[in-house]
Tab-separated table of N, CA and C in Angstrom:
chain	number	residue	atom	x	y	z
A	1	MET	N	22.788	0.175	-26.963
A	1	MET	CA	22.446	-0.719	-26.321
A	1	MET	C	21.707	-2.042	-26.976
A	2	GLN	N	21.952	-3.127	-27.150
A	2	GLN	CA	21.497	-4.136	-27.899
A	2	GLN	C	19.521	-4.441	-27.494
A	3	PRO	N	18.804	-4.848	-28.723
A	3	PRO	CA	17.319	-4.767	-28.492
A	3	PRO	C	17.500	-6.123	-28.133
A	4	HIS	N	16.456	-6.326	-27.392
A	4	HIS	CA	15.721	-7.194	-26.779
A	4	HIS	C	14.732	-8.390	-27.207
A	5	ALA	N	14.964	-9.521	-27.618
A	5	ALA	CA	13.904	-10.455	-28.078
A	5	ALA	C	13.105	-10.531	-27.024
A	6	ILE	N	11.498	-10.443	-27.174
A	6	ILE	CA	10.910	-10.705	-26.286
A	6	ILE	C	10.109	-11.958	-27.389
A	7	THR	N	9.973	-12.827	-26.446
A	7	THR	CA	9.167	-14.123	-27.146
A	7	THR	C	7.146	-13.369	-26.990
A	8	ILE	N	6.596	-13.348	-27.621
A	8	ILE	CA	5.137	-13.148	-27.700
A	8	ILE	C	3.955	-14.688	-27.717
A	9	THR	N	3.243	-14.359	-26.642
A	9	THR	CA	2.139	-15.479	-27.331
A	9	THR	C	0.977	-14.367	-27.123
A	10	TYR	N	-0.530	-15.011	-28.116
A	10	TYR	CA	-1.583	-14.406	-28.405
A	10	TYR	C	-2.353	-15.222	-27.897
A	11	ALA	N	-3.155	-14.229	-27.099
A	11	ALA	CA	-4.612	-14.827	-26.370
A	11	ALA	C	-5.890	-13.927	-27.642
A	12	ARG	N	-6.582	-14.610	-28.058
A	12	ARG	CA	-7.865	-14.108	-28.750
A	12	ARG	C	-9.086	-13.486	-27.683
A	13	VAL	N	-8.763	-12.031	-27.284
A	13	VAL	CA	-10.104	-11.528	-26.988
A	13	VAL	C	-10.806	-10.770	-27.818
A	14	PHE	N	-12.345	-11.332	-28.132
A	14	PHE	CA	-12.182	-10.821	-29.077
A	14	PHE	C	-14.132	-10.634	-28.606
A	15	ASP	N	-14.667	-9.315	-28.831
A	15	ASP	CA	-16.161	-9.136	-28.526
A	15	ASP	C	-17.075	-8.715	-29.821
A	16	ALA	N	-17.477	-8.921	-30.892
A	16	ALA	CA	-18.015	-7.836	-32.002
A	16	ALA	C	-18.821	-6.658	-31.361
A	17	THR	N	-19.613	-6.901	-30.475
A	17	THR	CA	-20.895	-6.281	-29.721
A	17	THR	C	-20.288	-4.932	-29.389
A	18	LEU	N	-18.722	-5.589	-28.910
A	18	LEU	CA	-18.088	-4.074	-27.977
A	18	LEU	C	-17.600	-2.898	-28.780
A	19	GLY	N	-17.515	-3.712	-30.124
A	19	GLY	CA	-16.707	-2.302	-31.229
A	19	GLY	C	-15.508	-2.076	-30.628
A	20	LEU	N	-14.657	-0.910	-31.113
A	20	LEU	CA	-13.877	-0.462	-30.421
A	20	LEU	C	-13.704	0.073	-29.603
A	21	PRO	N	-12.931	0.872	-28.737
A	21	PRO	CA	-11.558	-0.095	-28.332
A	21	PRO	C	-12.196	-1.714	-27.881
A	22	GLY	N	-11.204	-2.510	-27.252
A	22	GLY	CA	-11.584	-3.745	-26.719
A	22	GLY	C	-11.637	-5.191	-27.857
A	23	GLU	N	-11.771	-5.197	-29.386
A	23	GLU	CA	-11.713	-5.697	-29.794
A	23	GLU	C	-10.457	-6.547	-30.971
A	24	GLY	N	-10.273	-7.948	-30.728
A	24	GLY	CA	-8.613	-7.712	-31.233
A	24	GLY	C	-8.229	-8.426	-30.850
A	25	PRO	N	-6.732	-8.744	-30.638
A	25	PRO	CA	-6.044	-9.730	-30.100
A	25	PRO	C	-5.288	-8.999	-28.970
A	26	LEU	N	-5.499	-9.948	-27.654
A	26	LEU	CA	-5.100	-9.196	-26.428
A	26	LEU	C	-2.857	-9.961	-26.506
A	27	LEU	N	-2.121	-9.185	-26.352
A	27	LEU	CA	-1.063	-9.752	-26.276
A	27	LEU	C	-0.158	-9.548	-25.335
A	28	VAL	N	-0.041	-10.590	-25.109
A	28	VAL	CA	0.448	-11.435	-23.821
A	28	VAL	C	2.046	-11.875	-24.359
A	29	ALA	N	3.328	-11.006	-23.030
A	29	ALA	CA	4.543	-11.372	-23.812
A	29	ALA	C	5.264	-12.306	-22.241
A	30	THR	N	6.265	-12.937	-22.865
A	30	THR	CA	6.934	-13.328	-21.087
A	30	THR	C	8.513	-12.968	-21.703
A	31	TYR	N	9.323	-12.626	-20.380
A	31	TYR	CA	10.361	-12.064	-20.934
A	31	TYR	C	11.445	-12.490	-20.181
A	32	ASN	N	12.020	-13.139	-20.390
A	32	ASN	CA	13.283	-13.164	-18.656
A	32	ASN	C	14.544	-12.680	-18.980
A	33	ILE	N	14.673	-11.709	-18.162
A	33	ILE	CA	15.122	-10.539	-17.979
A	33	ILE	C	16.711	-11.571	-17.800
A	34	ASN	N	16.913	-12.439	-17.152
A	34	ASN	CA	18.153	-13.079	-16.516
A	34	ASN	C	19.629	-12.430	-16.008
A	35	GLY	N	18.716	-11.420	-14.962
A	35	GLY	CA	19.285	-10.682	-13.898
A	35	GLY	C	19.792	-9.286	-14.330
A	36	SER	N	19.779	-9.094	-15.552
A	36	SER	CA	19.963	-7.433	-15.999
A	36	SER	C	19.620	-6.537	-15.148
A	37	ARG	N	19.561	-5.971	-14.518
A	37	ARG	CA	18.526	-4.944	-13.646
A	37	ARG	C	18.267	-3.959	-15.064
A	38	GLY	N	19.709	-3.284	-15.465
A	38	GLY	CA	19.761	-1.744	-16.223
A	38	GLY	C	19.076	-2.432	-17.675
A	39	THR	N	18.394	-3.373	-17.888
A	39	THR	CA	17.852	-3.796	-19.001
A	39	THR	C	15.946	-3.640	-18.925
A	40	LEU	N	15.454	-3.844	-17.611
A	40	LEU	CA	14.370	-3.850	-17.493
A	40	LEU	C	13.941	-2.226	-18.460
A	41	ALA	N	14.205	-1.443	-18.317
A	41	ALA	CA	13.663	0.062	-18.333
A	41	ALA	C	13.481	-0.241	-20.487
A	42	ALA	N	14.714	-0.758	-20.596
A	42	ALA	CA	14.600	-1.032	-22.175
A	42	ALA	C	13.733	-2.032	-22.266
A	43	VAL	N	13.066	-3.461	-21.986
A	43	VAL	CA	12.690	-4.145	-21.999
A	43	VAL	C	10.945	-3.424	-21.973
A	44	LEU	N	10.571	-2.701	-20.864
A	44	LEU	CA	9.573	-2.350	-21.024
A	44	LEU	C	8.762	-1.131	-22.487
A	45	ALA	N	10.169	-0.337	-22.731
A	45	ALA	CA	10.030	0.482	-23.170
A	45	ALA	C	9.970	-0.176	-24.803
A	46	GLN	N	10.460	-1.532	-25.275
A	46	GLN	CA	10.244	-2.346	-26.177
A	46	GLN	C	8.917	-2.862	-26.435
A	47	ALA	N	8.420	-3.159	-25.004
A	47	ALA	CA	7.253	-3.869	-25.351
A	47	ALA	C	6.058	-3.134	-25.254
A	48	LYS	N	6.006	-1.949	-24.856
A	48	LYS	CA	5.214	-0.657	-24.905
A	48	LYS	C	5.012	-0.418	-26.359
A	49	GLN	N	6.398	-0.562	-27.217
A	49	GLN	CA	6.338	-0.041	-28.380
A	49	GLN	C	5.817	-1.418	-29.618
A	50	ALA	N	5.969	-2.209	-29.122
A	50	ALA	CA	5.115	-3.365	-29.568
A	50	ALA	C	3.819	-3.511	-29.199
A	51	LYS	N	3.046	-2.879	-28.693
A	51	LYS	CA	1.773	-2.880	-28.450
A	51	LYS	C	1.670	-4.076	-27.309
A	52	ILE	N	2.336	-4.387	-27.036
A	52	ILE	CA	2.173	-5.365	-25.541
A	52	ILE	C	1.252	-5.003	-24.476
A	53	ASP	N	0.196	-5.999	-24.255
A	53	ASP	CA	-0.897	-5.721	-23.198
A	53	ASP	C	-0.245	-6.321	-21.602
A	54	ILE	N	0.389	-7.367	-21.629
A	54	ILE	CA	0.606	-7.928	-20.649
A	54	ILE	C	1.653	-8.622	-20.496
A	55	LEU	N	2.722	-7.830	-19.760
A	55	LEU	CA	4.193	-8.529	-19.996
A	55	LEU	C	4.532	-8.929	-18.386
A	56	LEU	N	4.901	-10.317	-18.708
A	56	LEU	CA	5.366	-11.632	-17.960
A	56	LEU	C	6.838	-11.845	-17.375
A	57	LEU	N	7.245	-10.795	-16.774
A	57	LEU	CA	8.891	-11.367	-16.335
A	57	LEU	C	9.354	-12.245	-15.025
A	58	GLN	N	10.215	-12.956	-15.633
A	58	GLN	CA	11.257	-13.202	-14.768
A	58	GLN	C	13.061	-12.540	-14.345
A	59	GLU	N	13.305	-13.591	-13.520
A	59	GLU	CA	14.601	-12.924	-12.747
A	59	GLU	C	14.966	-11.954	-13.070
A	60	LEU	N	13.812	-11.417	-12.175
A	60	LEU	CA	14.559	-9.631	-12.126
A	60	LEU	C	15.492	-9.499	-11.124
A	61	HIS	N	15.872	-10.378	-10.268
A	61	HIS	CA	17.034	-10.119	-9.436
A	61	HIS	C	16.806	-8.607	-8.591
A	62	PHE	N	15.925	-8.322	-8.454
A	62	PHE	CA	15.539	-7.044	-7.416
A	62	PHE	C	15.362	-7.794	-6.076
A	63	TYR	N	16.458	-7.595	-5.148
A	63	TYR	CA	16.004	-7.823	-3.671
A	63	TYR	C	14.952	-7.192	-3.037
A	64	GLU	N	14.259	-8.674	-2.007
A	64	GLU	CA	12.941	-7.884	-1.163
A	64	GLU	C	13.787	-6.851	0.250
A	65	ASP	N	14.900	-6.450	0.018
A	65	ASP	CA	15.357	-6.040	1.433
A	65	ASP	C	15.387	-4.176	0.946
A	66	GLY	N	14.690	-4.274	0.036
A	66	GLY	CA	14.964	-2.970	-0.329
A	66	GLY	C	15.014	-2.410	-1.721
A	67	GLU	N	15.684	-3.337	-2.464
A	67	GLU	CA	16.148	-2.421	-4.068
A	67	GLU	C	14.585	-2.951	-4.574
A	68	HIS	N	13.833	-3.830	-4.658
A	68	HIS	CA	12.622	-3.549	-5.166
A	68	HIS	C	12.095	-2.450	-4.765
A	69	GLY	N	11.975	-1.636	-4.390
A	69	GLY	CA	11.355	-0.145	-4.432
A	69	GLY	C	11.467	-0.065	-5.448
A	70	ARG	N	12.282	-0.063	-6.057
A	70	ARG	CA	12.815	1.310	-7.587
A	70	ARG	C	11.563	0.294	-8.859
A	71	VAL	N	11.777	-0.718	-8.524
A	71	VAL	CA	11.120	-1.710	-9.635
A	71	VAL	C	9.283	-0.767	-9.800
A	72	GLY	N	8.763	-0.871	-9.416
A	72	GLY	CA	7.440	0.066	-9.131
A	72	GLY	C	7.574	1.193	-9.606
A	73	PRO	N	7.649	2.499	-9.261
A	73	PRO	CA	8.341	3.615	-9.979
A	73	PRO	C	8.906	3.634	-10.786
A	74	LEU	N	9.883	2.685	-11.498
A	74	LEU	CA	10.512	2.476	-13.251
A	74	LEU	C	9.265	1.915	-14.349
A	75	ALA	N	8.584	1.161	-13.747
A	75	ALA	CA	7.084	0.974	-14.559
A	75	ALA	C	6.732	1.659	-14.834
A	76	ASP	N	5.956	2.544	-14.093
A	76	ASP	CA	5.347	3.652	-13.541
A	76	ASP	C	5.667	4.686	-14.925
A	77	ARG	N	6.606	5.185	-14.460
A	77	ARG	CA	7.656	6.356	-16.466
A	77	ARG	C	7.270	5.683	-17.008
A	78	HIS	N	7.475	4.185	-17.645
A	78	HIS	CA	7.355	3.975	-18.541
A	78	HIS	C	6.007	3.442	-19.095
A	79	GLY	N	5.342	3.615	-18.226
A	79	GLY	CA	3.599	3.713	-18.902
A	79	GLY	C	2.831	1.957	-18.244
A	80	TRP	N	3.746	1.489	-17.866
A	80	TRP	CA	3.386	0.213	-16.807
A	80	TRP	C	2.606	0.043	-15.488
A	81	THR	N	2.002	-0.372	-15.307
A	81	THR	CA	1.406	-0.937	-13.605
A	81	THR	C	2.227	-2.240	-13.639
A	82	LEU	N	2.873	-2.240	-12.453
A	82	LEU	CA	3.234	-3.631	-12.068
A	82	LEU	C	3.674	-4.333	-10.582
A	83	VAL	N	3.195	-5.679	-10.827
A	83	VAL	CA	3.563	-6.367	-9.505
A	83	VAL	C	4.547	-7.453	-9.458
A	84	HIS	N	4.988	-7.613	-8.319
A	84	HIS	CA	6.532	-7.596	-8.511
A	84	HIS	C	6.518	-8.654	-7.210
A	85	SER	N	7.510	-10.068	-7.000
A	85	SER	CA	7.767	-10.792	-6.058
A	85	SER	C	9.329	-10.921	-5.931
A	86	PRO	N	9.896	-9.927	-5.561
A	86	PRO	CA	11.033	-9.910	-5.604
A	86	PRO	C	12.039	-11.211	-4.881
A	87	ALA	N	13.175	-11.389	-5.316
A	87	ALA	CA	14.273	-12.564	-5.637
A	87	ALA	C	14.773	-12.254	-3.489
A	88	THR	N	15.207	-13.201	-3.082
A	88	THR	CA	15.688	-12.938	-1.263
A	88	THR	C	17.297	-13.709	-1.473
A	89	ARG	N	17.616	-12.767	-0.981
A	89	ARG	CA	19.365	-13.061	-0.857
A	89	ARG	C	19.443	-14.643	-0.523
A	90	ILE	N	18.473	-15.871	-0.384
A	90	ILE	CA	18.886	-17.080	-0.270
A	90	ILE	C	18.592	-17.494	-1.558
A	91	ASP	N	17.631	-16.887	-2.380
A	91	ASP	CA	17.686	-17.663	-3.966
A	91	ASP	C	17.566	-15.858	-5.100
A	92	PRO	N	19.048	-15.823	-4.795
A	92	PRO	CA	19.069	-14.431	-5.796
A	92	PRO	C	19.046	-14.510	-7.398
A	93	SER	N	18.944	-15.893	-7.312
A	93	SER	CA	18.522	-15.811	-9.386
A	93	SER	C	16.831	-15.363	-9.454
A	94	SER	N	16.297	-15.682	-8.588
A	94	SER	CA	14.631	-15.450	-8.918
A	94	SER	C	14.151	-14.272	-8.761
A	95	GLY	N	13.254	-13.890	-8.884
A	95	GLY	CA	12.567	-12.211	-8.810
A	95	GLY	C	11.064	-12.734	-9.925
A	96	VAL	N	10.145	-12.525	-10.219
A	96	VAL	CA	8.970	-12.549	-11.268
A	96	VAL	C	7.871	-11.402	-10.979
A	97	ALA	N	7.575	-11.350	-11.585
A	97	ALA	CA	6.159	-10.079	-12.463
A	97	ALA	C	5.809	-10.055	-13.332
A	98	ILE	N	4.666	-9.144	-12.900
A	98	ILE	CA	3.390	-8.919	-14.310
A	98	ILE	C	3.350	-7.600	-14.359
A	99	ALA	N	3.318	-7.092	-15.473
A	99	ALA	CA	2.907	-5.268	-15.950
A	99	ALA	C	2.111	-5.639	-16.982
A	100	VAL	N	1.008	-4.423	-16.657
A	100	VAL	CA	-0.085	-4.210	-17.353
A	100	VAL	C	0.612	-3.123	-17.921
A	101	ARG	N	0.097	-2.754	-19.532
A	101	ARG	CA	0.387	-1.444	-20.007
A	101	ARG	C	-1.030	-0.537	-19.813
A	102	MET	N	-0.309	0.548	-18.939
A	102	MET	CA	-1.583	1.630	-18.594
A	102	MET	C	-2.418	2.143	-19.840
A	103	ASP	N	-1.628	2.565	-20.932
A	103	ASP	CA	-2.770	2.870	-22.279
A	103	ASP	C	-2.844	1.969	-23.148
A	104	SER	N	-3.257	0.259	-23.004
A	104	SER	CA	-3.799	-0.312	-23.462
A	104	SER	C	-5.502	0.045	-24.109
A	105	SER	N	-5.405	-0.745	-25.357
A	105	SER	CA	-6.830	-0.233	-26.118
A	105	SER	C	-7.248	-0.661	-26.194
A	106	ARG	N	-7.350	-1.937	-25.357
A	106	ARG	CA	-7.879	-3.520	-25.012
A	106	ARG	C	-8.533	-3.779	-23.989
A	107	CYS	N	-8.987	-2.741	-23.310
A	107	CYS	CA	-9.704	-2.138	-22.216
A	107	CYS	C	-9.106	-3.637	-21.262
A	108	VAL	N	-8.305	-3.456	-20.874
A	108	VAL	CA	-7.068	-4.148	-19.662
A	108	VAL	C	-6.949	-3.587	-18.713
A	109	LYS	N	-7.428	-3.634	-17.746
A	109	LYS	CA	-7.231	-3.346	-16.205
A	109	LYS	C	-6.773	-4.205	-15.282
A	110	PRO	N	-5.505	-3.678	-14.559
A	110	PRO	CA	-4.700	-4.765	-13.776
A	110	PRO	C	-5.945	-4.680	-12.205
A	111	ILE	N	-5.815	-5.946	-11.699
A	111	ILE	CA	-6.613	-5.484	-10.273
A	111	ILE	C	-5.516	-6.148	-9.207
A	112	VAL	N	-4.742	-4.855	-8.754
A	112	VAL	CA	-3.576	-5.523	-7.924
A	112	VAL	C	-3.861	-5.600	-6.900
A	113	SER	N	-4.950	-5.168	-6.407
A	113	SER	CA	-5.360	-5.833	-4.875
A	113	SER	C	-5.329	-7.301	-5.170
A	114	SER	N	-5.613	-7.978	-6.267
A	114	SER	CA	-5.487	-9.368	-6.423
A	114	SER	C	-4.050	-10.460	-6.476
A	115	ALA	N	-3.272	-9.456	-6.724
A	115	ALA	CA	-2.006	-9.832	-7.002
A	115	ALA	C	-1.413	-10.487	-5.637
A	116	ARG	N	-1.072	-11.758	-5.999
A	116	ARG	CA	-0.479	-12.939	-4.532
A	116	ARG	C	0.847	-13.521	-4.954
A	117	SER	N	1.804	-13.133	-4.300
A	117	SER	CA	3.183	-13.517	-4.322
A	117	SER	C	2.723	-15.359	-3.784
A	118	VAL	N	2.624	-16.203	-4.791
A	118	VAL	CA	2.902	-17.730	-4.518
A	118	VAL	C	4.006	-18.321	-3.561
A	119	ILE	N	4.631	-18.239	-4.802
A	119	ILE	CA	5.877	-18.853	-3.734
A	119	ILE	C	7.211	-17.546	-4.075
A	120	ARG	N	7.351	-16.883	-2.978
A	120	ARG	CA	8.144	-15.925	-3.189
A	120	ARG	C	9.551	-15.424	-3.919
A	121	GLY	N	9.567	-14.896	-5.023
A	121	GLY	CA	10.408	-14.630	-6.097
A	121	GLY	C	10.413	-15.500	-6.871
A	122	ARG	N	9.643	-16.627	-7.542
A	122	ARG	CA	9.089	-17.755	-8.265
A	122	ARG	C	7.747	-17.740	-8.604
A	123	TYR	N	6.989	-17.405	-8.354
A	123	TYR	CA	5.381	-17.297	-8.890
A	123	TYR	C	4.519	-16.346	-8.205
A	124	ILE	N	4.044	-15.501	-9.364
A	124	ILE	CA	3.196	-14.504	-8.652
A	124	ILE	C	1.818	-14.484	-9.466
A	125	THR	N	0.929	-14.276	-8.897
A	125	THR	CA	-0.112	-14.372	-9.992
A	125	THR	C	-1.174	-13.046	-9.582
A	126	MET	N	-2.401	-12.444	-10.505
A	126	MET	CA	-2.603	-11.276	-10.529
A	126	MET	C	-4.026	-11.598	-11.491
A	127	LYS	N	-5.175	-10.921	-11.101
A	127	LYS	CA	-6.306	-10.850	-11.643
A	127	LYS	C	-6.186	-9.437	-12.913
A	128	CYS	N	-6.525	-9.553	-13.496
A	128	CYS	CA	-6.926	-8.207	-14.525
A	128	CYS	C	-8.290	-8.775	-15.022
A	129	ASP	N	-9.404	-7.595	-15.062
A	129	ASP	CA	-10.349	-7.512	-16.378
A	129	ASP	C	-10.097	-6.897	-17.242
A	130	ILE	N	-10.907	-7.694	-18.534
A	130	ILE	CA	-10.842	-7.845	-19.688
A	130	ILE	C	-11.853	-7.666	-20.225
A	131	ASN	N	-12.211	-6.708	-20.418
A	131	ASN	CA	-13.695	-6.267	-20.675
A	131	ASN	C	-14.675	-6.753	-20.652
A	132	GLY	N	-15.161	-6.049	-18.609
A	132	GLY	CA	-15.531	-7.179	-17.632
A	132	GLY	C	-15.210	-8.617	-17.180
A	133	THR	N	-14.536	-8.942	-17.611
A	133	THR	CA	-14.560	-10.534	-17.435
A	133	THR	C	-12.836	-10.632	-17.015
A	134	LYS	N	-12.977	-11.402	-15.656
A	134	LYS	CA	-11.865	-11.357	-14.637
A	134	LYS	C	-11.024	-12.569	-15.311
A	135	GLN	N	-9.736	-12.358	-15.351
A	135	GLN	CA	-8.758	-13.430	-16.264
A	135	GLN	C	-7.741	-13.599	-15.258
A	136	ASP	N	-7.208	-14.791	-14.944
A	136	ASP	CA	-5.662	-14.999	-13.979
A	136	ASP	C	-4.551	-14.635	-14.862
A	137	PHE	N	-3.586	-14.318	-14.634
A	137	PHE	CA	-2.171	-14.061	-15.233
A	137	PHE	C	-1.309	-14.613	-14.120
A	138	SER	N	-0.570	-15.542	-14.188
A	138	SER	CA	1.117	-15.977	-13.410
A	138	SER	C	2.159	-15.565	-14.750
A	139	SER	N	3.261	-15.201	-12.971
A	139	SER	CA	4.993	-15.259	-13.719
A	139	SER	C	5.470	-16.501	-13.006
A	140	VAL	N	5.834	-17.456	-13.549
A	140	VAL	CA	6.464	-18.228	-12.684
A	140	VAL	C	7.970	-18.400	-13.413
A	141	TYR	N	8.445	-18.533	-12.514
A	141	TYR	CA	10.741	-18.567	-13.025
A	141	TYR	C	10.702	-20.120	-12.283
A	142	LEU	N	11.092	-21.016	-13.073
A	142	LEU	CA	11.330	-22.544	-13.195
A	142	LEU	C	13.052	-22.456	-13.356
A	143	SER	N	14.073	-23.042	-12.012
A	143	SER	CA	15.365	-22.803	-12.305
A	143	SER	C	15.722	-23.729	-12.776
A	144	ALA	N	16.766	-24.047	-13.700
A	144	ALA	CA	17.292	-24.833	-14.554
A	144	ALA	C	17.856	-26.258	-13.726
A	145	GLN	N	18.481	-25.829	-12.161
A	145	GLN	CA	18.537	-26.906	-11.088
A	145	GLN	C	16.679	-28.253	-11.131
A	146	PRO	N	17.644	-29.145	-11.330
A	146	PRO	CA	16.310	-30.323	-10.875
A	146	PRO	C	15.716	-30.122	-9.798
A	147	SER	N	16.305	-30.221	-8.663
A	147	SER	CA	15.677	-30.425	-7.509
A	147	SER	C	14.850	-29.758	-7.155
A	148	SER	N	15.343	-27.935	-7.631
A	148	SER	CA	14.260	-26.732	-7.372
A	148	SER	C	13.520	-26.488	-7.897
A	149	ARG	N	13.596	-27.203	-9.665
A	149	ARG	CA	12.195	-27.126	-10.513
A	149	ARG	C	11.717	-28.145	-10.151
A	150	LYS	N	11.786	-29.485	-9.759
A	150	LYS	CA	10.844	-29.983	-9.388
A	150	LYS	C	9.234	-29.670	-8.027
A	151	ASP	N	10.574	-29.200	-7.395
A	151	ASP	CA	9.659	-28.548	-5.939
A	151	ASP	C	9.037	-27.330	-6.660
A	152	VAL	N	9.322	-26.345	-7.108
A	152	VAL	CA	8.116	-25.248	-7.589
A	152	VAL	C	7.401	-25.850	-8.345
A	153	GLU	N	7.739	-26.935	-9.696
A	153	GLU	CA	6.591	-27.099	-10.522
A	153	GLU	C	5.335	-27.890	-9.546
A	154	SER	N	5.742	-28.471	-8.361
A	154	SER	CA	4.416	-29.373	-7.728
A	154	SER	C	4.284	-28.249	-6.964
A	155	LYS	N	4.175	-27.350	-6.180
A	155	LYS	CA	3.415	-26.079	-5.611
A	155	LYS	C	3.115	-25.163	-6.569
A	156	VAL	N	3.171	-25.026	-7.579
A	156	VAL	CA	2.414	-24.435	-8.980
A	156	VAL	C	1.422	-25.453	-9.344
A	157	ALA	N	1.153	-26.311	-9.588
A	157	ALA	CA	0.754	-27.839	-9.660
A	157	ALA	C	-0.675	-27.650	-8.747
A	158	HIS	N	-0.468	-27.383	-7.770
A	158	HIS	CA	-1.168	-27.373	-6.347
A	158	HIS	C	-1.796	-26.377	-6.088
A	159	GLU	N	-1.161	-25.138	-6.436
A	159	GLU	CA	-1.731	-24.076	-6.530
A	159	GLU	C	-2.909	-24.214	-7.713
A	160	VAL	N	-2.409	-24.039	-8.604
A	160	VAL	CA	-3.290	-24.288	-10.207
A	160	VAL	C	-4.361	-25.064	-10.111
A	161	ASN	N	-4.645	-26.355	-9.309
A	161	ASN	CA	-5.451	-27.045	-9.058
A	161	ASN	C	-6.433	-26.526	-8.051
A	162	LYS	N	-6.298	-26.057	-7.356
A	162	LYS	CA	-6.858	-25.912	-5.841
A	162	LYS	C	-8.421	-25.039	-6.542
A	163	PRO	N	-9.535	-25.237	-5.898
A	163	PRO	CA	-10.879	-24.526	-5.803
A	163	PRO	C	-10.237	-22.933	-5.354
A	164	ARG	N	-11.077	-22.060	-6.228
A	164	ARG	CA	-10.485	-21.026	-5.876
A	164	ARG	C	-12.168	-20.489	-5.064
A	165	ARG	N	-11.916	-19.460	-4.384
A	165	ARG	CA	-12.839	-18.964	-3.398
A	165	ARG	C	-13.739	-18.317	-4.123
A	166	ASP	N	-13.650	-17.620	-5.584
A	166	ASP	CA	-14.945	-16.723	-6.470
A	166	ASP	C	-15.588	-18.032	-6.888
A	167	GLU	N	-15.272	-19.439	-7.381
A	167	GLU	CA	-15.290	-20.346	-8.255
A	167	GLU	C	-16.097	-21.297	-7.232
A	168	PRO	N	-17.144	-22.130	-7.978
A	168	PRO	CA	-17.537	-23.146	-7.142
A	168	PRO	C	-16.499	-24.349	-6.989
A	169	ALA	N	-16.508	-24.837	-6.197
A	169	ALA	CA	-15.483	-26.087	-5.723
A	169	ALA	C	-16.225	-27.359	-7.027
């Protein structure tokens, strides 16, 4: 099997008063699976080996009518907690997920109850507790189709810019 390229984005999370674990960069990566269901296990294994803490996935193509039930157990077996907004039969090229490595040394704890599928198969968000601070993470899939892309961009902008219940307006 060919190795998969994962784009890594670094987010600095450091508090010198905490000492180890918890200091150092938080590794956040994004990867478009491009519909290859068989590659999810390989991507999770490679991301774990690279010590990525949070993995944002797009184009999982697991459908909402039962197929998506395999994604969570697969992630668990590879040491990840995963929340997923599955593709639909109407929009089969979608499907997004957020995966958090269970053995992260950087004090990252997913708040699974906060996960929301904002746009089915296109936009999912979840809070993670990082060293006692809640941070929002989102995975968004934008289609190459201009009309579909513009609609999703507009909905994402609206969602990102609206006041949160846990924040002052």
